[in-house]
Tab-separated table of C-alpha atoms and ligand atoms in Angstrom:
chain	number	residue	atom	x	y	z
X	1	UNK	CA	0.000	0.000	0.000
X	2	UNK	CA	1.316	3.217	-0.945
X	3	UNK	CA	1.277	6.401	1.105
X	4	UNK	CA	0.662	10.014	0.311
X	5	UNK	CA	3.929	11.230	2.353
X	6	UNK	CA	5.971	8.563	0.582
X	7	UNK	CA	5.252	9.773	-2.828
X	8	UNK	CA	8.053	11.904	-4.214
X	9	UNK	CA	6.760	15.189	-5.602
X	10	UNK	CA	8.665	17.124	-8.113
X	11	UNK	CA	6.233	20.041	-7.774
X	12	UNK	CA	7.993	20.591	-4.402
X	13	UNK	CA	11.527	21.452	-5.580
X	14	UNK	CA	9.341	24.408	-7.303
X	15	UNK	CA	7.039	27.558	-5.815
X	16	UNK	CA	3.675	26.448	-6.693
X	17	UNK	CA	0.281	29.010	-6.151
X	18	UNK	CA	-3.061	27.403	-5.142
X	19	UNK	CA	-6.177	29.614	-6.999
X	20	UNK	CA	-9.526	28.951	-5.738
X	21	UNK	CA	-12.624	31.400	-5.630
X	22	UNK	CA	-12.586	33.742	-2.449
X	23	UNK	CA	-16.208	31.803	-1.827
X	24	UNK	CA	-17.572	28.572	-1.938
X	25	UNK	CA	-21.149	27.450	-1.001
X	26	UNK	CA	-22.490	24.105	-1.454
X	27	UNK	CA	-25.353	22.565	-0.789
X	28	UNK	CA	-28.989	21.747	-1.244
X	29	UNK	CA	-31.353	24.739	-1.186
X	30	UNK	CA	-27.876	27.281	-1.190
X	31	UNK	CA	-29.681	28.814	-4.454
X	32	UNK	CA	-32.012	30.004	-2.005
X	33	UNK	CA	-29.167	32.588	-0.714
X	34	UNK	CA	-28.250	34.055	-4.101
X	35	UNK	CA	-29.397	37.599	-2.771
X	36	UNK	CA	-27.554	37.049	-0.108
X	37	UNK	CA	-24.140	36.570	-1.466
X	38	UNK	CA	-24.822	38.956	-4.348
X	39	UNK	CA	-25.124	41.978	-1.679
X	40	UNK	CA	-22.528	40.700	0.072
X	41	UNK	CA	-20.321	41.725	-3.217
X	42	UNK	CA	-22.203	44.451	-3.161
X	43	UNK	CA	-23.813	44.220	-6.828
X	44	UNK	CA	-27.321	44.906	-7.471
X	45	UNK	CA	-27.117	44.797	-11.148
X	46	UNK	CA	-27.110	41.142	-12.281
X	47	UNK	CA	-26.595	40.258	-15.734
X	48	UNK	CA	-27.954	36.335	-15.709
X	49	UNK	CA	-26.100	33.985	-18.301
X	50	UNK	CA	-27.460	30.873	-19.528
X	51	UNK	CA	-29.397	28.600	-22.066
X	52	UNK	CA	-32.589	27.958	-22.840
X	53	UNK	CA	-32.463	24.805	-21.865
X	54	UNK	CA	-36.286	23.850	-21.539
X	55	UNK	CA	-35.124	21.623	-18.078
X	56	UNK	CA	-33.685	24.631	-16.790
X	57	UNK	CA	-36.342	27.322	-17.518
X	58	UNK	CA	-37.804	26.762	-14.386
X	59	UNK	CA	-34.398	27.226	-12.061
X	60	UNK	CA	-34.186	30.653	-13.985
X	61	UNK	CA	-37.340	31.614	-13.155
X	62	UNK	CA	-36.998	30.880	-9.256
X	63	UNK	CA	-33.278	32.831	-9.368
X	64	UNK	CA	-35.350	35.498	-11.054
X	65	UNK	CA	-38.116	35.700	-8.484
X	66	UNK	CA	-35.208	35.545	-5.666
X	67	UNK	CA	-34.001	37.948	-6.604
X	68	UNK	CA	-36.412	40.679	-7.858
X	69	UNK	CA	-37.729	39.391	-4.183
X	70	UNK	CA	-34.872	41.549	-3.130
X	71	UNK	CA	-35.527	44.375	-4.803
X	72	UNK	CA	-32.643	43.719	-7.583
X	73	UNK	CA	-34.397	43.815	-11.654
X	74	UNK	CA	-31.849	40.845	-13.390
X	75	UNK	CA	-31.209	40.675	-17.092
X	76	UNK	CA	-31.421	37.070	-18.658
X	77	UNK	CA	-29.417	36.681	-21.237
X	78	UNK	CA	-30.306	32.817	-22.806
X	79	UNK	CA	-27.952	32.817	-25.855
X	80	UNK	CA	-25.457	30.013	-24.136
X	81	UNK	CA	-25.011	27.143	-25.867
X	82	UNK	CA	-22.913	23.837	-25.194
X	83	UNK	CA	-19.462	24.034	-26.187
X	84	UNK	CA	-19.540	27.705	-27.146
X	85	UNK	CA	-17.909	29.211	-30.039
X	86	UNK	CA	-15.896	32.355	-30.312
X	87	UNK	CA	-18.422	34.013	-31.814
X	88	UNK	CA	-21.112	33.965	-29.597
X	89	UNK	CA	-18.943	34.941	-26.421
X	90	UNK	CA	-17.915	37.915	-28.887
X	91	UNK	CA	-21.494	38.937	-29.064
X	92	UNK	CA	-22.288	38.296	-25.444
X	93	UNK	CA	-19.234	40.469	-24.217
X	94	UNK	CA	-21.196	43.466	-26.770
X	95	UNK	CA	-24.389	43.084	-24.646
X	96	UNK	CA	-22.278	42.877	-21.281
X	97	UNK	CA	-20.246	46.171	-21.981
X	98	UNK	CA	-23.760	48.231	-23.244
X	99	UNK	CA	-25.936	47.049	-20.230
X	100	UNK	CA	-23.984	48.551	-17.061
X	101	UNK	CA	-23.821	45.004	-14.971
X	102	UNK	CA	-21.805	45.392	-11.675
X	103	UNK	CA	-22.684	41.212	-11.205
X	104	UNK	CA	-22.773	38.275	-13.565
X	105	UNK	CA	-24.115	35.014	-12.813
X	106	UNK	CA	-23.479	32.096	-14.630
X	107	UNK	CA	-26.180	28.925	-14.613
X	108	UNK	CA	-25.737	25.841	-16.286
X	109	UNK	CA	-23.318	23.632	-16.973
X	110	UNK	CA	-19.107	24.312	-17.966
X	111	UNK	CA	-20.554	25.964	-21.368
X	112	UNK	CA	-22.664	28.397	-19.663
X	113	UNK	CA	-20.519	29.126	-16.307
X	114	UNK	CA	-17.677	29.699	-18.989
X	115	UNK	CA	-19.665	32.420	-21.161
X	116	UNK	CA	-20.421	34.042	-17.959
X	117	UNK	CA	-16.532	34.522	-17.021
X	118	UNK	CA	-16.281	36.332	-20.734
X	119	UNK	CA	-19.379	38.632	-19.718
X	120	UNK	CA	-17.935	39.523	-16.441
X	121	UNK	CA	-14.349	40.109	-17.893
X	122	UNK	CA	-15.677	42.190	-21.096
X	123	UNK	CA	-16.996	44.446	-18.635
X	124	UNK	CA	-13.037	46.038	-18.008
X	125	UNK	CA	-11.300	44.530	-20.736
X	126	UNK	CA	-12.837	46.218	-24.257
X	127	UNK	CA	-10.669	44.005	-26.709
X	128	UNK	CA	-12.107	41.092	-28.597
X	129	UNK	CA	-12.649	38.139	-26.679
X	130	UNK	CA	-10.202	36.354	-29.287
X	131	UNK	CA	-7.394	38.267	-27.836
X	132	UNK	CA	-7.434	37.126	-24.586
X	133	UNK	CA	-7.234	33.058	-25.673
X	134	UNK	CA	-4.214	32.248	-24.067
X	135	UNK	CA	-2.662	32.510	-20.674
X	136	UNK	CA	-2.598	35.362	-18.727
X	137	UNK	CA	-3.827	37.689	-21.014
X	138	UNK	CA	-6.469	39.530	-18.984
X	139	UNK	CA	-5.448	42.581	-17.582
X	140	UNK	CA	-8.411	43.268	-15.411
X	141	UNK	CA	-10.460	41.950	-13.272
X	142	UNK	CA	-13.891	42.517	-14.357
X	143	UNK	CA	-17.561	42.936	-12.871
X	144	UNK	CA	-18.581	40.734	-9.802
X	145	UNK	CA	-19.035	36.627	-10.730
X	146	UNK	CA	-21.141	34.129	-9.136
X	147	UNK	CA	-21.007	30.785	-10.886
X	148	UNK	CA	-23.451	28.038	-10.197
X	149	UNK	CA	-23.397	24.859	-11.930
X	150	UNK	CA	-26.539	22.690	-12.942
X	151	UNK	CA	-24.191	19.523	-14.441
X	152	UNK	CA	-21.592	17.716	-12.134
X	153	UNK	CA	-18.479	17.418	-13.858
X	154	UNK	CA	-16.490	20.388	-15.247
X	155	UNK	CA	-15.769	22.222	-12.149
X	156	UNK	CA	-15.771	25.767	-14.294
X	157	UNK	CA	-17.270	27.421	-11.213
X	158	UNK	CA	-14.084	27.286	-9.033
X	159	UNK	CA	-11.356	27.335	-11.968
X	160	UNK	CA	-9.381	30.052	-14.197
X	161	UNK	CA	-10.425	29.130	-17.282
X	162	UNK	CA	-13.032	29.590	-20.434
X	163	UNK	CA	-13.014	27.074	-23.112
X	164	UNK	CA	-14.461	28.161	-26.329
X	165	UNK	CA	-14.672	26.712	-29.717
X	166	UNK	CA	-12.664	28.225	-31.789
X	167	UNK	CA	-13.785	26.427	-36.064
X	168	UNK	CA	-13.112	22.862	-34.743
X	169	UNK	CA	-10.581	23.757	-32.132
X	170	UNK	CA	-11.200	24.100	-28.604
X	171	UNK	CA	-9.162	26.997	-27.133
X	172	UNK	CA	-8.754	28.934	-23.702
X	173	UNK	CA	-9.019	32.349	-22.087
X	174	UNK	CA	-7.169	31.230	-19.135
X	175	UNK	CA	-6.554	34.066	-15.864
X	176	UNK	CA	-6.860	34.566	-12.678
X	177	UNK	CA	-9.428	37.338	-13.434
X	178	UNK	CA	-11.723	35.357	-14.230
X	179	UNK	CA	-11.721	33.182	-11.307
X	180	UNK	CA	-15.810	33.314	-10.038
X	181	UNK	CA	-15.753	35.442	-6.798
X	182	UNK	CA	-18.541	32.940	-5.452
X	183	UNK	CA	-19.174	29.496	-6.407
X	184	UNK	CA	-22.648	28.974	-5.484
X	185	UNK	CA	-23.128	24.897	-5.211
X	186	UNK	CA	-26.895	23.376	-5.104
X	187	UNK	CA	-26.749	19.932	-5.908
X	188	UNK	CA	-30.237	20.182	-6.459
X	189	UNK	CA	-30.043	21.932	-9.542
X	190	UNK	CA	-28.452	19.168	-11.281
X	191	UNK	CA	-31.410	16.766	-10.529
X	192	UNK	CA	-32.590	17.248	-14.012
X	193	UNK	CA	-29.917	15.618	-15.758
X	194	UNK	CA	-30.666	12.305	-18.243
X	195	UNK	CA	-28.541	9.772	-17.258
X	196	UNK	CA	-26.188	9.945	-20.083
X	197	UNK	CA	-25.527	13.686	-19.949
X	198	UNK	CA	-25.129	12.585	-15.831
X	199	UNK	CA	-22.557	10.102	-16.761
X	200	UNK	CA	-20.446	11.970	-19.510
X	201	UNK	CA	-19.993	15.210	-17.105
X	202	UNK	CA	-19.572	12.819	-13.841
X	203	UNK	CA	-16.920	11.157	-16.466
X	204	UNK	CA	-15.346	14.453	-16.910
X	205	UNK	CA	-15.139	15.275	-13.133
X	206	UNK	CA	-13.722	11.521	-12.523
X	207	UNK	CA	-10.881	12.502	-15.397
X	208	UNK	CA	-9.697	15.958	-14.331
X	209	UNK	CA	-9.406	14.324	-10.503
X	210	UNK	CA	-7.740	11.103	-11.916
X	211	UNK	CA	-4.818	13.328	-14.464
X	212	UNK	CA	-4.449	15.534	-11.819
X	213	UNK	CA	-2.702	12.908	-9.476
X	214	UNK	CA	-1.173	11.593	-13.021
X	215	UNK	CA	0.726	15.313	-13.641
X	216	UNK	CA	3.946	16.506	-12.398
X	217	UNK	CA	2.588	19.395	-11.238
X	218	UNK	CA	0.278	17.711	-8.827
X	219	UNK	CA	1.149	18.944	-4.991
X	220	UNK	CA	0.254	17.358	-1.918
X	221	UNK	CA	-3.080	19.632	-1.670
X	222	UNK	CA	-4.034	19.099	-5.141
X	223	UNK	CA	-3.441	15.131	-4.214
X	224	UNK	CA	-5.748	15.611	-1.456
X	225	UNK	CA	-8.732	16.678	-3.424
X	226	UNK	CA	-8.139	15.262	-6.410
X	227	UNK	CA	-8.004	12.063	-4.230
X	228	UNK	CA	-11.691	12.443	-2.472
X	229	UNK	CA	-12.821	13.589	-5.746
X	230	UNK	CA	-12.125	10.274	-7.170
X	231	UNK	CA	-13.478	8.539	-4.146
X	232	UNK	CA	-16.964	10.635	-4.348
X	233	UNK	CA	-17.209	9.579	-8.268
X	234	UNK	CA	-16.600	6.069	-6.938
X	235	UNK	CA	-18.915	6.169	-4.949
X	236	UNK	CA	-21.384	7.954	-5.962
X	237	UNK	CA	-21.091	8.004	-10.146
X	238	UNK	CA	-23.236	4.858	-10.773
X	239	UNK	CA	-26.146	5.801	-8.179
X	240	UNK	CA	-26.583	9.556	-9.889
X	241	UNK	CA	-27.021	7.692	-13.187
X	242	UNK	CA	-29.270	4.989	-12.017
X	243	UNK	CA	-31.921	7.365	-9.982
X	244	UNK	CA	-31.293	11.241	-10.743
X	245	UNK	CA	-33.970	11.927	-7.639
X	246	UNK	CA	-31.189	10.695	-5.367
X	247	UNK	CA	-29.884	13.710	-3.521
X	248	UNK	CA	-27.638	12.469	-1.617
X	249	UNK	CA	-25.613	10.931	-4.919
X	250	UNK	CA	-26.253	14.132	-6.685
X	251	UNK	CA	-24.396	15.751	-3.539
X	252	UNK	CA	-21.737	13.414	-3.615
X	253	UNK	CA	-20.825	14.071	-7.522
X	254	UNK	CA	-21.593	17.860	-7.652
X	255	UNK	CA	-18.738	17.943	-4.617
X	256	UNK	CA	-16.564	15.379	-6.843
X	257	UNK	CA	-16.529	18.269	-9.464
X	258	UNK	CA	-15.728	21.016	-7.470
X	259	UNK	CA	-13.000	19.037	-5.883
X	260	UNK	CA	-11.754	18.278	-9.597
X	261	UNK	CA	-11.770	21.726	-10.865
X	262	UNK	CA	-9.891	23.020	-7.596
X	263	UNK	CA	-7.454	20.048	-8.255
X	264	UNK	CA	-7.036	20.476	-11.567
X	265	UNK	CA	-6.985	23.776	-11.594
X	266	UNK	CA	-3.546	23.910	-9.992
X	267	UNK	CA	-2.302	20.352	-10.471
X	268	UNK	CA	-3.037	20.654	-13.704
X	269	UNK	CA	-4.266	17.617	-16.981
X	270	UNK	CA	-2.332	15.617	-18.803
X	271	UNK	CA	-2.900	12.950	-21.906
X	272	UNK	CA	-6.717	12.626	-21.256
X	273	UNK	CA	-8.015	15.758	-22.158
X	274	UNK	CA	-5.496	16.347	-24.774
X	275	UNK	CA	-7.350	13.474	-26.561
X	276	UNK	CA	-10.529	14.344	-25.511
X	277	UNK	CA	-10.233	17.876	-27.009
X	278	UNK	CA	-8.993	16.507	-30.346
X	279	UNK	CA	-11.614	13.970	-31.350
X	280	UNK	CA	-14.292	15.219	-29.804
X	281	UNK	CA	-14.754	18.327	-31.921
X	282	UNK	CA	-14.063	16.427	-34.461
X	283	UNK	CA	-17.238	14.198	-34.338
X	284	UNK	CA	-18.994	16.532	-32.232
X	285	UNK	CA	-18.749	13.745	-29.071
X	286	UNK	CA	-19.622	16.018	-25.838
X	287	UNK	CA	-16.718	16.899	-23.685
X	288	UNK	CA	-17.348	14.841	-20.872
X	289	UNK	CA	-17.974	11.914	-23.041
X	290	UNK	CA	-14.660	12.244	-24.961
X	291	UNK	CA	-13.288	12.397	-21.669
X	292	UNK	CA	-14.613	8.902	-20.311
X	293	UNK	CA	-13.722	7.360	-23.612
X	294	UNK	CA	-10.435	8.285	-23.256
X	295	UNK	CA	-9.325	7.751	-19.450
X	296	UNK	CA	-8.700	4.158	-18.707
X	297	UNK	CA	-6.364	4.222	-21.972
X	298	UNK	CA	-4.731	7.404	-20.821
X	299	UNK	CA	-4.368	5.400	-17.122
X	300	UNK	CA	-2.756	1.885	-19.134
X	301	UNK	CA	-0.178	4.543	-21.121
X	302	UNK	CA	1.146	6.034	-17.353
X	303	UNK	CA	1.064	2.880	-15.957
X	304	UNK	CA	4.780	1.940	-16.419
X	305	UNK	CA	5.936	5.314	-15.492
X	306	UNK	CA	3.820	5.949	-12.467
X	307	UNK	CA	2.681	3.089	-11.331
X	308	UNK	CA	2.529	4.386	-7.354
X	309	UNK	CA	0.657	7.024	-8.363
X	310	UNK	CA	-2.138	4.767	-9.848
X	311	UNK	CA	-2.411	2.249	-6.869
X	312	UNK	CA	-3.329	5.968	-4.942
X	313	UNK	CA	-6.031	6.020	-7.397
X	314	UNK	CA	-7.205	2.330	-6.882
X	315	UNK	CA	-7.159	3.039	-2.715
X	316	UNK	CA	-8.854	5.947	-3.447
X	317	UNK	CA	-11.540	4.024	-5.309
X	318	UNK	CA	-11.759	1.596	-2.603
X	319	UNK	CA	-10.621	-1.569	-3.693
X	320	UNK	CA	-8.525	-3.809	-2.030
X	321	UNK	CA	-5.044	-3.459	-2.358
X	322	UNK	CA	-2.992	-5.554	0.108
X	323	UNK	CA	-0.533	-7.886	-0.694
X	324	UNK	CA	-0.843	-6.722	-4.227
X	325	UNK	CA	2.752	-5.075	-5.645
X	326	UNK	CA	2.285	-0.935	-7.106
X	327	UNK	CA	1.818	-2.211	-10.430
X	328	UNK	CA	-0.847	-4.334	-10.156
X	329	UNK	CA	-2.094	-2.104	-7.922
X	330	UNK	CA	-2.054	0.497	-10.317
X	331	UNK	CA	-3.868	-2.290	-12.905
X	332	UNK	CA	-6.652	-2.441	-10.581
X	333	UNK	CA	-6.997	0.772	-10.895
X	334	UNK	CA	-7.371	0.672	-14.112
X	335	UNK	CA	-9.815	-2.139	-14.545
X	336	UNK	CA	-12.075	-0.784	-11.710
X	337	UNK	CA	-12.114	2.822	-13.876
X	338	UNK	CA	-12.994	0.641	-17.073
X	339	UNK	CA	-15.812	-0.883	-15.299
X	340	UNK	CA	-17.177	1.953	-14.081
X	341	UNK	CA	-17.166	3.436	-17.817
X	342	UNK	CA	-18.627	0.714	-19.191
X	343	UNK	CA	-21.349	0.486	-16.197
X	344	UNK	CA	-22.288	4.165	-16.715
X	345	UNK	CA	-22.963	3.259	-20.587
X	346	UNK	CA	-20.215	4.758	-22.349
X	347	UNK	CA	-18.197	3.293	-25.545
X	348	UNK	CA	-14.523	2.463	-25.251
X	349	UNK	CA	-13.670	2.145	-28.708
X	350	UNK	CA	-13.736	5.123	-31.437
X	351	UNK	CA	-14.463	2.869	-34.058
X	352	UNK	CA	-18.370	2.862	-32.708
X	353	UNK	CA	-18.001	6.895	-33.418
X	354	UNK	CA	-17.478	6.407	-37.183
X	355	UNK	CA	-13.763	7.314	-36.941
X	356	UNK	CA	-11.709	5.342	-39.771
X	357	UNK	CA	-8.345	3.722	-38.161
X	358	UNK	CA	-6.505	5.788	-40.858
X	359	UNK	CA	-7.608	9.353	-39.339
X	360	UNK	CA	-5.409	8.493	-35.855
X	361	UNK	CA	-2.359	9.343	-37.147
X	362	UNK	CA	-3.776	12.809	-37.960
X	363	UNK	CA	-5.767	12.798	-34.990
X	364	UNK	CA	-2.147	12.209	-33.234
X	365	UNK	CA	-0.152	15.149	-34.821
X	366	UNK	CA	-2.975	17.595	-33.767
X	367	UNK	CA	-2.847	16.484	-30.334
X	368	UNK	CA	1.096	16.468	-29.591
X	369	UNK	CA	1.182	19.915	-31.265
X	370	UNK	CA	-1.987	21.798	-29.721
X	371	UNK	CA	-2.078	20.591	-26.388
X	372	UNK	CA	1.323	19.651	-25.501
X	373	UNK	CA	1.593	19.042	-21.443
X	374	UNK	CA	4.899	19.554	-19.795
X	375	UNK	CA	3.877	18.196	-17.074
X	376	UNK	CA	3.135	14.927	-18.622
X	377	UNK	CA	4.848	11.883	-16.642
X	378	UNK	CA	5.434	10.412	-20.564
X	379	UNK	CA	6.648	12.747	-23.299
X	380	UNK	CA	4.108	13.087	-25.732
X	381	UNK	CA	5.398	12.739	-29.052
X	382	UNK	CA	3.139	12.130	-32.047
X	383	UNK	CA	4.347	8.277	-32.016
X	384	UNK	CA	3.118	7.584	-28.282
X	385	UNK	CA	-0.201	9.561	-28.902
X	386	UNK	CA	-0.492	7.377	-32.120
X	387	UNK	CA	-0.334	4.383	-30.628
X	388	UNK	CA	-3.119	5.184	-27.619
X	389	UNK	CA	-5.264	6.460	-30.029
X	390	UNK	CA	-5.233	3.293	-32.358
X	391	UNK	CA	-5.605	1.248	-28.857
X	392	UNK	CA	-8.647	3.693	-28.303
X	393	UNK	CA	-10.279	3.333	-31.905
X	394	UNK	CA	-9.562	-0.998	-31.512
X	395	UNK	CA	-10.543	-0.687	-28.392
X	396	UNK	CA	-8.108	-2.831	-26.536
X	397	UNK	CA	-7.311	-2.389	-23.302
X	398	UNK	CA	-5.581	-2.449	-21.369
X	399	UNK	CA	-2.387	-3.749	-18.908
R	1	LIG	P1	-22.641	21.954	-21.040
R	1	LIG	O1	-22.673	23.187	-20.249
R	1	LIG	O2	-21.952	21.985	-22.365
R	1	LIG	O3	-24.135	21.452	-21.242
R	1	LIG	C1	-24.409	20.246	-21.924
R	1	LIG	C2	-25.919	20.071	-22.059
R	1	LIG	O4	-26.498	19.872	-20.783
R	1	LIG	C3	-26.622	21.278	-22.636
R	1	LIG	O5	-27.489	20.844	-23.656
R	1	LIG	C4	-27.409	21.862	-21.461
R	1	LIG	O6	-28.589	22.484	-21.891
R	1	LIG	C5	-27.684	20.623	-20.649
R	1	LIG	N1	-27.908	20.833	-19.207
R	1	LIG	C6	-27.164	21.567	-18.351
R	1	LIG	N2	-27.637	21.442	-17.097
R	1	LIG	C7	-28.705	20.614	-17.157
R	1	LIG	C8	-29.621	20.099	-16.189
R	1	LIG	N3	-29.502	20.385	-14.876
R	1	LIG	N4	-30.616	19.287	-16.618
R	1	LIG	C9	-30.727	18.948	-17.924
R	1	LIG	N5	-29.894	19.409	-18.885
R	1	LIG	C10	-28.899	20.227	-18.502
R	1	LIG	O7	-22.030	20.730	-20.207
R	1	LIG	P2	-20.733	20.609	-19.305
R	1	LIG	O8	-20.208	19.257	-19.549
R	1	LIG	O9	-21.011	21.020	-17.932
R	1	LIG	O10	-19.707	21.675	-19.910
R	1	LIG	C11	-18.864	21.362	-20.988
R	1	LIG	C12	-18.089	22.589	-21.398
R	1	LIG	O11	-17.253	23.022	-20.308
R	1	LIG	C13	-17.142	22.294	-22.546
R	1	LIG	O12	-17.110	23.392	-23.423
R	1	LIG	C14	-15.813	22.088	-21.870
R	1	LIG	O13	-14.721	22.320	-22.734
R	1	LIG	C15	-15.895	23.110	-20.760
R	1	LIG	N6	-15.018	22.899	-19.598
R	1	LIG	C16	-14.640	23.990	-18.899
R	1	LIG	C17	-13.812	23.854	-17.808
R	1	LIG	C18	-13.362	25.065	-17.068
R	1	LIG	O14	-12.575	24.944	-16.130
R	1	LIG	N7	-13.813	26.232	-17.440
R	1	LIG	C19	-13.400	22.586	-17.376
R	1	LIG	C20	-13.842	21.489	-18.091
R	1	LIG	C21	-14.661	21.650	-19.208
């Protein structure tokens, strides 16, 4: 059994920063205290950013009645849509500069909590959105945020980044200004989710948590909750999908995502999301999908480098470990994460997505040269992503 203090961290020999939200309130029925935390920034102008998302009309309509309840008169804006392109967070951060917000608030899922981070930002910062893609580009804070999530996996509402699609790349506007001031948590909201949209984001959440403790730029508090993230999702990942009523599962894996995105957010992602963000645009495959179809593969490729690091992972997902060695530890980490994939309904091959075996080599260069990660435990050249990605379209896994 390996230990946390007996793991060797390279992150230490470094100065690392920890960025979190100055706020964060979870639980069931915290929606309720919206007004609350928005005076408490002392806005009274919201600007309210999300989709029309016929599941979610009514959750907009109580935040609305909150707060006009208070006295405040909030702006909906419902333009948000998944996986948001440049252009519409150019046209949102038009209508947030003309309309004199001093508070955004996202609601919905990654897409919409990252739209809301461009509205808030726009407010201070009157470039095009395109030029802040990239890191550390901001140069302002901007209005007031409050982000509050209605899916369980992406973790947008405690992190530094906005993803937007950029043609059929996925690109970021990554700063510490855009951090949400409050990340407002009601597990509650997320009861609507289908079961499939429930496992592909809880997929997501399990994948940021499980490269996090993969990267070298994982610390000993990143470990920590990218650790009980993992656990939560273990735990509770199967249960959300099976009965989306169940509160107290919907709980655990709307704290497994928060947990991720603070992990992640510092510790930072290696191979898994790389691959996710390069064939799933491609076939249009949702984020959190691509992100389950690619993570016990991404686990069997670390294996011989890390293999310590993966038997954390297979404690943390409560199997039994004794008297096994780190390696097949680490393998039984892997097979429990393939089972859970599989038991949550989602493909492990991307031959079932249409994907010819002949596009991986492409598939391969694009990855190794647009999201290269330094602090991958394995270099990834275009040979090594080739060969995961023609294990992932076979489908054959694993160690
Ligand atoms: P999403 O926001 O893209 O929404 C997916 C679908 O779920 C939409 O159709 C939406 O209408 C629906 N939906 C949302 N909440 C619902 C609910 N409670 N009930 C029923 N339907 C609901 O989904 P997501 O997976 O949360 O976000 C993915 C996006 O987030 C991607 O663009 C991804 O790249 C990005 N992302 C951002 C970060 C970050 O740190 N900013 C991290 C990971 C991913």
């Amino acid at each position: 059994m390996v230990r946390l203090a007996d793991i060797a961290y390279p992150s230490l020999r470094q100065i690392t920063a920890f960025l979190s939200p100055r706020r964060i309130v979870f639980g069931i029925d915290s929606r309720k205290d919206l007004a609350k935390e928005i005076r408490r920034l002392e806005g009274s102008r919201p600007l309210i950013v999300t989709y029309a998302e016929p599941k979610l009309i009514s959750t907009v309509e109580e935040i609305v009645k909150i707060l006009r309840s208070d006295g405040m008169d909030p702006i909906v804006y419902d333009q948000a849509e998944p996986e948001p392109r440049i252009e519409v967070a150019e046209n949102l951060a038009t209508y947030a500069r003309n309309g004199s917000f001093d508070v955004v608030i996202g609601i919905g899922g990654g897409s919409a909590m990252d739209l809301a981070k461009i509205a808030s930002m726009s407010v201070t910062n009157p470039k095009p959105v395109r030029d802040y893609l990239g890191v550390d580009l901001v140069p302002k804070k901007g209005s007031s945020l409050v982000c509050i999530p209605t899916t369980a996996g992406t973790g947008s509402e405690v992190t530094m980044f906005s993803v937007l699609s950029v043609g059929k790349k996925k690109m970021d506007v990554a700063s510490p200004h855009i951090i949400p001031d409050v990340a407002l948590i009601d597990p509650f909201l997320t009861a609507t989710m289908p079961p499939q949209l429930t496992a592909g984001t809880g997929m997501d959440a399990l994948s940021q948590a499980i490269e996090t403790v993969t990267s070298l730029a994982a610390t000993p508090l990143t470990d920590c909750l990218a650790l009980t993230a993992i656990q939560l999702a273990a735990k509770w990942l199967r249960a959300a999908c099976a009965d989306g009523s169940n509160l107290e599962a919907r709980s655990g894996m709307a704290l497994a995502a928060t947990l991720s995105g603070l992990a992640f957010g510092s510790g930072k992602l290696t191979l898994g999301h790389s691959l996710a963000q390069t064939f799933g645009p491609a076939r249009k495959i949702s984020h959190g999908l691509s992100c389950g179809i690619a993570l016990p593969y991404v686990m069997d490729f670390y294996l011989p480098v890390i293999p310590e690091r993966l038997s954390l992972i297979a404690e943390a997902m409560m199997v039994e470990t004794r008297g096994l060695s780190v390696s097949e530890a680490g393998k039984v980490a892997i097979h429990t994460v393939t089972k859970l994939v599989e038991d949550v309904g989602i493909p492990l091959s991307l031959k079932e997505f249409g994907f010819a075996k002949g596009e991986m080599s492409e598939l391969a260069e694009i990855c190794a040269r647009e999201w290269p990660r330094p602090n991958s435990p394995r270099e990834l050249t275009d040979q090594a992503v080739r060969e995961v990605l023609e294990k992932m379209w076979e489908g054959r896994i694993l160690a």
